[in-house]
PDB file of C-alpha atoms in Angstrom:
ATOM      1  CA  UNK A 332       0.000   0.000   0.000  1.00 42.00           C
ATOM      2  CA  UNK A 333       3.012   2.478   0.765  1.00 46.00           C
ATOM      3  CA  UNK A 334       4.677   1.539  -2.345  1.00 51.00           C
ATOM      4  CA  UNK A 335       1.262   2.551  -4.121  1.00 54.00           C
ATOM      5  CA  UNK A 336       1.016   5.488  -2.590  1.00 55.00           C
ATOM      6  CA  UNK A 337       4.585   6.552  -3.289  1.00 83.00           C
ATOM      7  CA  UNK A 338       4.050   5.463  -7.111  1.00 89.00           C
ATOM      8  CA  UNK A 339       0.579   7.454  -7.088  1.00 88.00           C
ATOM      9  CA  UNK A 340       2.519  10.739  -5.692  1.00 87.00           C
ATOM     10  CA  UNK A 341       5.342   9.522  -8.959  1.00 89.00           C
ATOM     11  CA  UNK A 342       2.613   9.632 -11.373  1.00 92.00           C
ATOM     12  CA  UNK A 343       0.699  12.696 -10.227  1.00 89.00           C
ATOM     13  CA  UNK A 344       4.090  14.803 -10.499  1.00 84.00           C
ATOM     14  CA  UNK A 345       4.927  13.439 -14.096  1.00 89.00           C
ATOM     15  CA  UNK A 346       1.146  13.800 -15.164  1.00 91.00           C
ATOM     16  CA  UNK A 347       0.922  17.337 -13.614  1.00 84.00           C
ATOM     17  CA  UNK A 348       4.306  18.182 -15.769  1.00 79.00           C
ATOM     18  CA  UNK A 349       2.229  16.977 -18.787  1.00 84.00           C
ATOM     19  CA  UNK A 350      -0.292  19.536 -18.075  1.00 82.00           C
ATOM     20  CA  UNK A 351       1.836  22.240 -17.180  1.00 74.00           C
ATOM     21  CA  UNK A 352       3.912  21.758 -20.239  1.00 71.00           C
ATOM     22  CA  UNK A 353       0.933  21.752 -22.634  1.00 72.00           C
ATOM     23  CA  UNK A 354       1.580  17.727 -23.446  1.00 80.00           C
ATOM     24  CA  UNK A 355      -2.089  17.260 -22.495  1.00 85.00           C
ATOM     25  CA  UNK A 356      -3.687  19.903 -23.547  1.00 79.00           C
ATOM     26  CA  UNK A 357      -7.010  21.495 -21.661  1.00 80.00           C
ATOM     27  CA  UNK A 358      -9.673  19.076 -22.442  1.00 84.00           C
ATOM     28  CA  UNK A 359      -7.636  16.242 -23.016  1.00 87.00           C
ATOM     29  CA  UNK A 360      -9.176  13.123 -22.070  1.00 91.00           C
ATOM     30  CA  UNK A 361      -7.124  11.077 -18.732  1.00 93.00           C
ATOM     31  CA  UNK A 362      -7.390   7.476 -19.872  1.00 91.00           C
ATOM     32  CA  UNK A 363      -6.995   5.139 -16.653  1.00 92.00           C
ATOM     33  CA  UNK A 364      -5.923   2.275 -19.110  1.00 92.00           C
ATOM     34  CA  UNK A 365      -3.621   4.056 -21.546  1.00 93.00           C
ATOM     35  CA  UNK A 366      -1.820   5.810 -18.956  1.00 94.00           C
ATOM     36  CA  UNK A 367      -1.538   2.281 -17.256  1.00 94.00           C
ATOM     37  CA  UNK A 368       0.086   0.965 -20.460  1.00 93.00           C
ATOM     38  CA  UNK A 369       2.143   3.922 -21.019  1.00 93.00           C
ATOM     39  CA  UNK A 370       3.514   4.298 -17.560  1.00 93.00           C
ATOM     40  CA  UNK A 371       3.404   0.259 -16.541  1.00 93.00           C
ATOM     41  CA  UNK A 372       1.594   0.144 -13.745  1.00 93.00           C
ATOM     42  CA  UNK A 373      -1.422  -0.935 -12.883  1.00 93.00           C
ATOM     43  CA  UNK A 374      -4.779   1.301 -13.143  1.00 92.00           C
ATOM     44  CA  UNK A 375      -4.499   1.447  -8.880  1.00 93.00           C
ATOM     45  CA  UNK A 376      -2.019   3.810  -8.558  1.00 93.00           C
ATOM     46  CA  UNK A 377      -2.954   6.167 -12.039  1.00 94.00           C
ATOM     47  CA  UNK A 378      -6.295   6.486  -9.945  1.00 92.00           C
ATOM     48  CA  UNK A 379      -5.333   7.949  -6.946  1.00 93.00           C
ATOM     49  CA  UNK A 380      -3.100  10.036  -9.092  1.00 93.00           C
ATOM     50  CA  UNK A 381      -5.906  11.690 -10.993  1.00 94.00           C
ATOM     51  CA  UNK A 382      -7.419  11.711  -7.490  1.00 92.00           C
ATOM     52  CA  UNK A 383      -5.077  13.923  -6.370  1.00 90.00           C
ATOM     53  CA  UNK A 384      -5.056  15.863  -9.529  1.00 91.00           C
ATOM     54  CA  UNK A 385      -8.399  16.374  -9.345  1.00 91.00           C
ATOM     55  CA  UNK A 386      -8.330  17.778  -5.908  1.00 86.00           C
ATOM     56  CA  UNK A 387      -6.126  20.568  -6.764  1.00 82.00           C
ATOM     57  CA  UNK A 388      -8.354  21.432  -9.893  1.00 83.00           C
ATOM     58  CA  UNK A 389      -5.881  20.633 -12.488  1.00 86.00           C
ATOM     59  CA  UNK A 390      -8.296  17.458 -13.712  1.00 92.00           C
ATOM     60  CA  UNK A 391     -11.730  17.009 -14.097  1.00 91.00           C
ATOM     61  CA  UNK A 392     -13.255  13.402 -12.872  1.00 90.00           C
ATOM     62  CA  UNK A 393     -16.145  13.027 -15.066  1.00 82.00           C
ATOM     63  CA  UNK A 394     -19.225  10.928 -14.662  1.00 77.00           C
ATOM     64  CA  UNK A 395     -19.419   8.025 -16.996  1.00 75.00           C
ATOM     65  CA  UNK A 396     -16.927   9.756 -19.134  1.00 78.00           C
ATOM     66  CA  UNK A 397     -13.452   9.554 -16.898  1.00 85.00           C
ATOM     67  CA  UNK A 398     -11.114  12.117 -16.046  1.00 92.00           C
ATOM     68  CA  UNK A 399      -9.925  15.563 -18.411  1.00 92.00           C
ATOM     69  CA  UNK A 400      -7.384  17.656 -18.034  1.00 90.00           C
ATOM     70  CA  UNK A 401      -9.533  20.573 -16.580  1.00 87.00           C
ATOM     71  CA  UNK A 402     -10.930  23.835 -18.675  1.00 81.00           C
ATOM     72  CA  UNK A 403     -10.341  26.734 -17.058  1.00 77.00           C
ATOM     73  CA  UNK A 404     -13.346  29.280 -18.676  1.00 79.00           C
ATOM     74  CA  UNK A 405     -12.187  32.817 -19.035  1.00 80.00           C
ATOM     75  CA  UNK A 406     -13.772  34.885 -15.795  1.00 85.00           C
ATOM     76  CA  UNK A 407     -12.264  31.763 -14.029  1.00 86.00           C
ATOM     77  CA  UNK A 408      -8.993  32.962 -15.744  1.00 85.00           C
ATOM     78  CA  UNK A 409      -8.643  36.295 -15.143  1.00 87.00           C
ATOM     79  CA  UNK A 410     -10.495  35.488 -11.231  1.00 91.00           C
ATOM     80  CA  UNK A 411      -7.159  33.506 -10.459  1.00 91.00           C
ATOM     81  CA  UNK A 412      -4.641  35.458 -12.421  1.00 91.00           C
ATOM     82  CA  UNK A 413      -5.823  38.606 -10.072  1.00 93.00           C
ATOM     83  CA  UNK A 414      -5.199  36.122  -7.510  1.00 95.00           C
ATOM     84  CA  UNK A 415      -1.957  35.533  -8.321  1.00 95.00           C
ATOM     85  CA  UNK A 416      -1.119  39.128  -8.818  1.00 95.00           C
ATOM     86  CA  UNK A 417      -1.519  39.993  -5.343  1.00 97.00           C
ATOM     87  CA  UNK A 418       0.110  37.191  -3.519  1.00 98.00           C
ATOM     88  CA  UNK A 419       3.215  38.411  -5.866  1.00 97.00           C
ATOM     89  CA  UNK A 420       2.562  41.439  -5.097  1.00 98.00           C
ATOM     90  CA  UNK A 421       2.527  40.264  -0.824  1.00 98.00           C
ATOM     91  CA  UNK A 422       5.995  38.166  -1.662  1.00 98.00           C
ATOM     92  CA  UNK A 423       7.653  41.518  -3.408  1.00 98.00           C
ATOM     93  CA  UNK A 424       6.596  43.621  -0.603  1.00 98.00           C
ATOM     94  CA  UNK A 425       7.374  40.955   2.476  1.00 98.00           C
ATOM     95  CA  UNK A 426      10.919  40.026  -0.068  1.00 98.00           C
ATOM     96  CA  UNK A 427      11.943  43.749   0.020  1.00 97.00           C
ATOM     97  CA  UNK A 428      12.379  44.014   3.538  1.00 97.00           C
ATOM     98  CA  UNK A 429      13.302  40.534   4.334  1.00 97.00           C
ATOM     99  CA  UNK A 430      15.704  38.788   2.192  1.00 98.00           C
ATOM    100  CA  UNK A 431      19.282  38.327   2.835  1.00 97.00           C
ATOM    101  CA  UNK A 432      22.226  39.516   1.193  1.00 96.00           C
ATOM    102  CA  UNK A 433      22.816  36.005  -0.322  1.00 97.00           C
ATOM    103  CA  UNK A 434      19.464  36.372  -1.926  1.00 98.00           C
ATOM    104  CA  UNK A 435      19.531  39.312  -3.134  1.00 97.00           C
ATOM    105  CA  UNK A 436      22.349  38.419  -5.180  1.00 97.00           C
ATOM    106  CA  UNK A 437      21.021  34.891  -6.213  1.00 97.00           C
ATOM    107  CA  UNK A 438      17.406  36.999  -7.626  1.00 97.00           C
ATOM    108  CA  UNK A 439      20.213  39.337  -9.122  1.00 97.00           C
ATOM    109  CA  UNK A 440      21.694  36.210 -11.058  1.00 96.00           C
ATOM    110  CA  UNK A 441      18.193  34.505 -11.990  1.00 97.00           C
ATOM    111  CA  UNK A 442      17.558  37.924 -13.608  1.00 96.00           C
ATOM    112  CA  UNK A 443      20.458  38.119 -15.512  1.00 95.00           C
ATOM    113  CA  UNK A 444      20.110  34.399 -16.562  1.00 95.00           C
ATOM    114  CA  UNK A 445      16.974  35.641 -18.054  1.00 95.00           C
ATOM    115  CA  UNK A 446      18.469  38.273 -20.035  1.00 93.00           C
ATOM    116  CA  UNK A 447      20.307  35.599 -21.491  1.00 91.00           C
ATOM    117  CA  UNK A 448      17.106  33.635 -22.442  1.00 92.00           C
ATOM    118  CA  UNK A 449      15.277  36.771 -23.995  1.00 92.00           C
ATOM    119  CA  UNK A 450      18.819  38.016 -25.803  1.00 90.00           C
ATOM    120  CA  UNK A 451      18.546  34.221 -27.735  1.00 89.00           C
ATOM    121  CA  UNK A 452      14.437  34.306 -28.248  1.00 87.00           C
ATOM    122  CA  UNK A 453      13.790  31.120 -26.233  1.00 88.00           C
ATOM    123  CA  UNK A 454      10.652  31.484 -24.973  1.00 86.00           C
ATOM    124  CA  UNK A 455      10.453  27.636 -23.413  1.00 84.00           C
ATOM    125  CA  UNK A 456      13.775  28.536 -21.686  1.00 90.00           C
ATOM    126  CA  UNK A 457      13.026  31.945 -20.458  1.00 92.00           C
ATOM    127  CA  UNK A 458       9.737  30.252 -18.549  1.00 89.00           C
ATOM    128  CA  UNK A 459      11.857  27.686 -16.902  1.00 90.00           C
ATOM    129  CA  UNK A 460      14.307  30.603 -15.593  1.00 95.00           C
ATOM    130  CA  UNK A 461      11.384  33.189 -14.923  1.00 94.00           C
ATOM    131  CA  UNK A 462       9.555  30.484 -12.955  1.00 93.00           C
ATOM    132  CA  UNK A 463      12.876  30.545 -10.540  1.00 96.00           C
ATOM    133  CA  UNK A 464      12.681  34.431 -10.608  1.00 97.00           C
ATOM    134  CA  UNK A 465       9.540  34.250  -9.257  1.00 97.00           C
ATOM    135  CA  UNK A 466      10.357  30.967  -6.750  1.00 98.00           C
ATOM    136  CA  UNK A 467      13.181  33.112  -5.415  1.00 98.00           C
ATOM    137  CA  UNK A 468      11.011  35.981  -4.607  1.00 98.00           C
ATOM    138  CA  UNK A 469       8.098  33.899  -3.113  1.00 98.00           C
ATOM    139  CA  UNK A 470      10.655  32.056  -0.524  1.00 98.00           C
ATOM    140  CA  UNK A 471      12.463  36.000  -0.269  1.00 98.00           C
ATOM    141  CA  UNK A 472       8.927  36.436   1.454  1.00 98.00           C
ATOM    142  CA  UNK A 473      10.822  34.415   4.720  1.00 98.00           C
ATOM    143  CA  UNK A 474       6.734  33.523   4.854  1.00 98.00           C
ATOM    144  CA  UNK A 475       6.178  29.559   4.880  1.00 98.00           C
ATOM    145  CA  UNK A 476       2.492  29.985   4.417  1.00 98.00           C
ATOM    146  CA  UNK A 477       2.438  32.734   1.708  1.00 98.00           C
ATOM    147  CA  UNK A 478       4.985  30.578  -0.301  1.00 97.00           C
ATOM    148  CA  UNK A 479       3.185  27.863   0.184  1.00 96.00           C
ATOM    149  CA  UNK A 480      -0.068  28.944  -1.247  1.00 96.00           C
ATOM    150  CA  UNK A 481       1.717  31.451  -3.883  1.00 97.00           C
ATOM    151  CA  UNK A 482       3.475  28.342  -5.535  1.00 93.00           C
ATOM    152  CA  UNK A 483       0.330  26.371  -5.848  1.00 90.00           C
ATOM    153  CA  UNK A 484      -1.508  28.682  -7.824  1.00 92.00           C
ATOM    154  CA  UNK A 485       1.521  29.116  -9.824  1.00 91.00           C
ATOM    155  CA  UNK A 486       1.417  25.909 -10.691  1.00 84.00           C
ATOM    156  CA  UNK A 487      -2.392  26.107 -11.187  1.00 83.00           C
ATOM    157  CA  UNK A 488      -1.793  28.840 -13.536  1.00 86.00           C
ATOM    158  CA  UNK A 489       1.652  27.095 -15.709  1.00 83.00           C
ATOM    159  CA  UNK A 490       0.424  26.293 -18.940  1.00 77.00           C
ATOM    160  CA  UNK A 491      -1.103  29.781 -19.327  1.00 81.00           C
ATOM    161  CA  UNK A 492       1.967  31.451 -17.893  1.00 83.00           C
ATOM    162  CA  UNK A 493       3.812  29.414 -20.234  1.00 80.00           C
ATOM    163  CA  UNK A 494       1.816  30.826 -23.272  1.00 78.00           C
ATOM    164  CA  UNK A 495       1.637  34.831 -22.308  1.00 81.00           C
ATOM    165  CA  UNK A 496       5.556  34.077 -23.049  1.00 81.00           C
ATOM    166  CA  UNK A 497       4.730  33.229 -26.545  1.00 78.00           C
ATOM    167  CA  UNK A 498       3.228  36.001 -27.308  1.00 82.00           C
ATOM    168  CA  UNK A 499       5.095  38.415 -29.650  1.00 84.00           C
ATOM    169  CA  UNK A 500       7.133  41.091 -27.654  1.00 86.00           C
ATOM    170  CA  UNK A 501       6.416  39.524 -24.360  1.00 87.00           C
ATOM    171  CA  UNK A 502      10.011  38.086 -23.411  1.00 89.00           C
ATOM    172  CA  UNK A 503      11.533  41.573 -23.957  1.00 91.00           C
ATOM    173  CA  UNK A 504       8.249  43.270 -21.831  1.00 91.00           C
ATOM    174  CA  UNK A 505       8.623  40.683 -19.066  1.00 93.00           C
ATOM    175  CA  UNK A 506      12.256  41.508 -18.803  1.00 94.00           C
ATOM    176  CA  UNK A 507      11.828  44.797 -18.499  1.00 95.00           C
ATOM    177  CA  UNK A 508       9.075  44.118 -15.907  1.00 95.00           C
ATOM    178  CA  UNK A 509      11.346  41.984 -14.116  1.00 96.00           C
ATOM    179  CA  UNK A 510      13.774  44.457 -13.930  1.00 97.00           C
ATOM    180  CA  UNK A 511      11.584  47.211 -12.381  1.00 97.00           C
ATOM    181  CA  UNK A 512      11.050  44.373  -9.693  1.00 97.00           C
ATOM    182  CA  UNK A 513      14.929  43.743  -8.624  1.00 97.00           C
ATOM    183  CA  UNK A 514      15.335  47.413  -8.419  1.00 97.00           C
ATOM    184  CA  UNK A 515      12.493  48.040  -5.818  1.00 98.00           C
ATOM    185  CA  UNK A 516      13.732  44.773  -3.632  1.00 98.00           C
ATOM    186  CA  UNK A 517      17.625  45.716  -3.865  1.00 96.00           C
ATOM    187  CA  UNK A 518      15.845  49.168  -2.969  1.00 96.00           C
ATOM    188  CA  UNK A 519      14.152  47.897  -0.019  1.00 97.00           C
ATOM    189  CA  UNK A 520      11.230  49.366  -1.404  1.00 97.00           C
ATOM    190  CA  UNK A 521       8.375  47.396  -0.602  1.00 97.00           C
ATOM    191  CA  UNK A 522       5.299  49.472  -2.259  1.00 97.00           C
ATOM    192  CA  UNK A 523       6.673  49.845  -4.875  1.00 98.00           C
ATOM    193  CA  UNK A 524       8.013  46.088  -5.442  1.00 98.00           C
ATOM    194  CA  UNK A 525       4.301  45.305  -4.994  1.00 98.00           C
ATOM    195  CA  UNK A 526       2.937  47.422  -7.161  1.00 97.00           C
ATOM    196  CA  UNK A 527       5.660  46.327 -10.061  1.00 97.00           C
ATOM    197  CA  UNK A 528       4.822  42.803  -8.875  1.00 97.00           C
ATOM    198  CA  UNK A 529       1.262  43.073  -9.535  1.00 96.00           C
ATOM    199  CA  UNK A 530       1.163  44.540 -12.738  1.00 94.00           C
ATOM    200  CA  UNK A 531       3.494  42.013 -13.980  1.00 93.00           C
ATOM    201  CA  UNK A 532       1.758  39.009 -13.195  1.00 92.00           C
ATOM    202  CA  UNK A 533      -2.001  40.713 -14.235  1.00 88.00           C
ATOM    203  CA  UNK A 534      -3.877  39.690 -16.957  1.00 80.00           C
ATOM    204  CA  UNK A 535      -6.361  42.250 -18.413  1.00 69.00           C
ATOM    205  CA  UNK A 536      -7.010  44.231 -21.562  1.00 70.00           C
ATOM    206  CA  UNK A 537      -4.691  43.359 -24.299  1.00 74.00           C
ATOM    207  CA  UNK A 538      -2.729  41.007 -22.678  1.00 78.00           C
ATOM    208  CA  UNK A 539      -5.708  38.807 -21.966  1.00 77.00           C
ATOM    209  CA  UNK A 540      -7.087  38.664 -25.839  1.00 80.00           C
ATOM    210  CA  UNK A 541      -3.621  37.924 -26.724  1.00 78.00           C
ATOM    211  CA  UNK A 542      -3.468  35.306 -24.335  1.00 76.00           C
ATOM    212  CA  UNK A 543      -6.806  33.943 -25.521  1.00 77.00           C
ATOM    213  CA  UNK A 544      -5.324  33.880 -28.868  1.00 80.00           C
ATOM    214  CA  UNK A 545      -2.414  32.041 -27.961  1.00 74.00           C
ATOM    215  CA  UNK A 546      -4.625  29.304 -26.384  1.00 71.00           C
ATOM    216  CA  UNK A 547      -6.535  29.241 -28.920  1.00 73.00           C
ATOM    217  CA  UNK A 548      -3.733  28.813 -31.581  1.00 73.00           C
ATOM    218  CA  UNK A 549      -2.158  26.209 -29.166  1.00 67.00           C
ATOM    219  CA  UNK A 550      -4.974  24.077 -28.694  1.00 64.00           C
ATOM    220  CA  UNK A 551      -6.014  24.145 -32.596  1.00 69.00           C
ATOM    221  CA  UNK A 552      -2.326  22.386 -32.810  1.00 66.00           C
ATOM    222  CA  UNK A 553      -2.749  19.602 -30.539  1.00 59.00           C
ATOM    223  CA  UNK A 554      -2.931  16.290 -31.735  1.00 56.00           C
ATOM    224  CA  UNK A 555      -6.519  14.762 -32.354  1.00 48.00           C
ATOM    225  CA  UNK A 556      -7.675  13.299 -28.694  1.00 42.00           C
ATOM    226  CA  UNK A 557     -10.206  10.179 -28.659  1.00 42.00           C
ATOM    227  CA  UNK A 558     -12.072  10.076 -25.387  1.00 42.00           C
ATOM    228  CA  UNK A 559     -12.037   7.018 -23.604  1.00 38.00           C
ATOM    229  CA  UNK A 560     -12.685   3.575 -23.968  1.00 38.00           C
ATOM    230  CA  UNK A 561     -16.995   3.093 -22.845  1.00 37.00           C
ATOM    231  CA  UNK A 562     -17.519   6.992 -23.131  1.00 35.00           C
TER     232      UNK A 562
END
């Protein structure tokens, strides 16, 4: 039973990275069987994994019909984006006041990392280092609970995260944006890390239609899905 559960917890990581990467797509149907077959276990453990999935919101257990990867509808969107916008914005101001020396220069390094990413166009490779921009300034916070609950969302929020980067001009805007937001922490200035914070991470206007678009493009370019076996 413990090895279960430690396989289920396996699963539900490498399943999660799936969604987060835009492998499964939103929608997608969560086959019990084929991910059986395609992981080699049995259907016990891919179960509890969608389980736990499903618990956080990232899958949809369906009646008759199995589990999705879960559709997030667009007030839902823009609802947890504004979410995430102000526990960024709580982590900036906390992270201004609070971090050490050692990580002020370790956000100064994941910055310039960045600049790296954006000088070469890699969108995929900027996320990966932005995500640790953003990591470093949630545990900057020196608050357990506030990091806690600012990387789940994150998470939550990954694939569409991923796709704002996409977005023509956006690398070079989010750089910029990032930059505003090491100057207030080095600063110690904790309003206005907050308010840099929060417009950075908020989705409205513009930047939500292009966003849209880019899920819309993005999803139009997945692979045809067949729903499950008996649906």
């Amino acid at each position: 039973m413990d090895k279960n559960a430690s396989l289920a917890d396996q699963l539900r990581e490498s399943i999660e990275e799936s969604i987060a990467t835009g492998t499964l797509a939103p929608g997608a149907p969560l086959d019990e069987v084929e991910l059986a077959r395609q992981y080699k276990v049995s259907r016990t453990p891919v179960r509890e994994a969608l389980l736990q999935l499903a618990a956080t919101g990232m899958v949809d257990m369906r009646h008759r019909r199995g589990a999705a990867v879960a559709e997030l509808g667009a007030r839902r969107l823009i609802e947890m984006f504004e979410v995430m916008a102000e526990l960024e914005a709580m982590c900036g101001r906390h992270a201004s006041r609070r971090m050490s020396d050692e990580e002020r220069v370790a956000l100064l390094a994941a910055h310039r990392a960045c600049e790296a990413a954006r000088g070469d166009g890699d969108a995929d490779r900027y996320y990966h280092l932005n995500e640790h921009f953003h990591h470093l300034i949630y545990a900057g916070s020196h608050s357990e609970f506030l990091r806690e609950q600012a990387l789940a969302l994150s998470r939550r929020l990954r694939p569409y995260r991923r796709l704002q980067l996409r977005v023509k001009g956006r690398l070079g805007a989010s750089y910029s944006e990032h930059q505003a937001v090491v100057d207030a922490i080095i600063a110690g200035e904790g309003d206005v890390a907050a308010q840099a914070l929060r417009a950075h991470v908020v989705v409205q206007g513009e930047r939500f239609a292009d966003l849209m678009a880019a899920l819309a493009h993005w999803q139009a370019s997945q692979p045809a899905l067949t729903e499950p076996a008996g649906a």
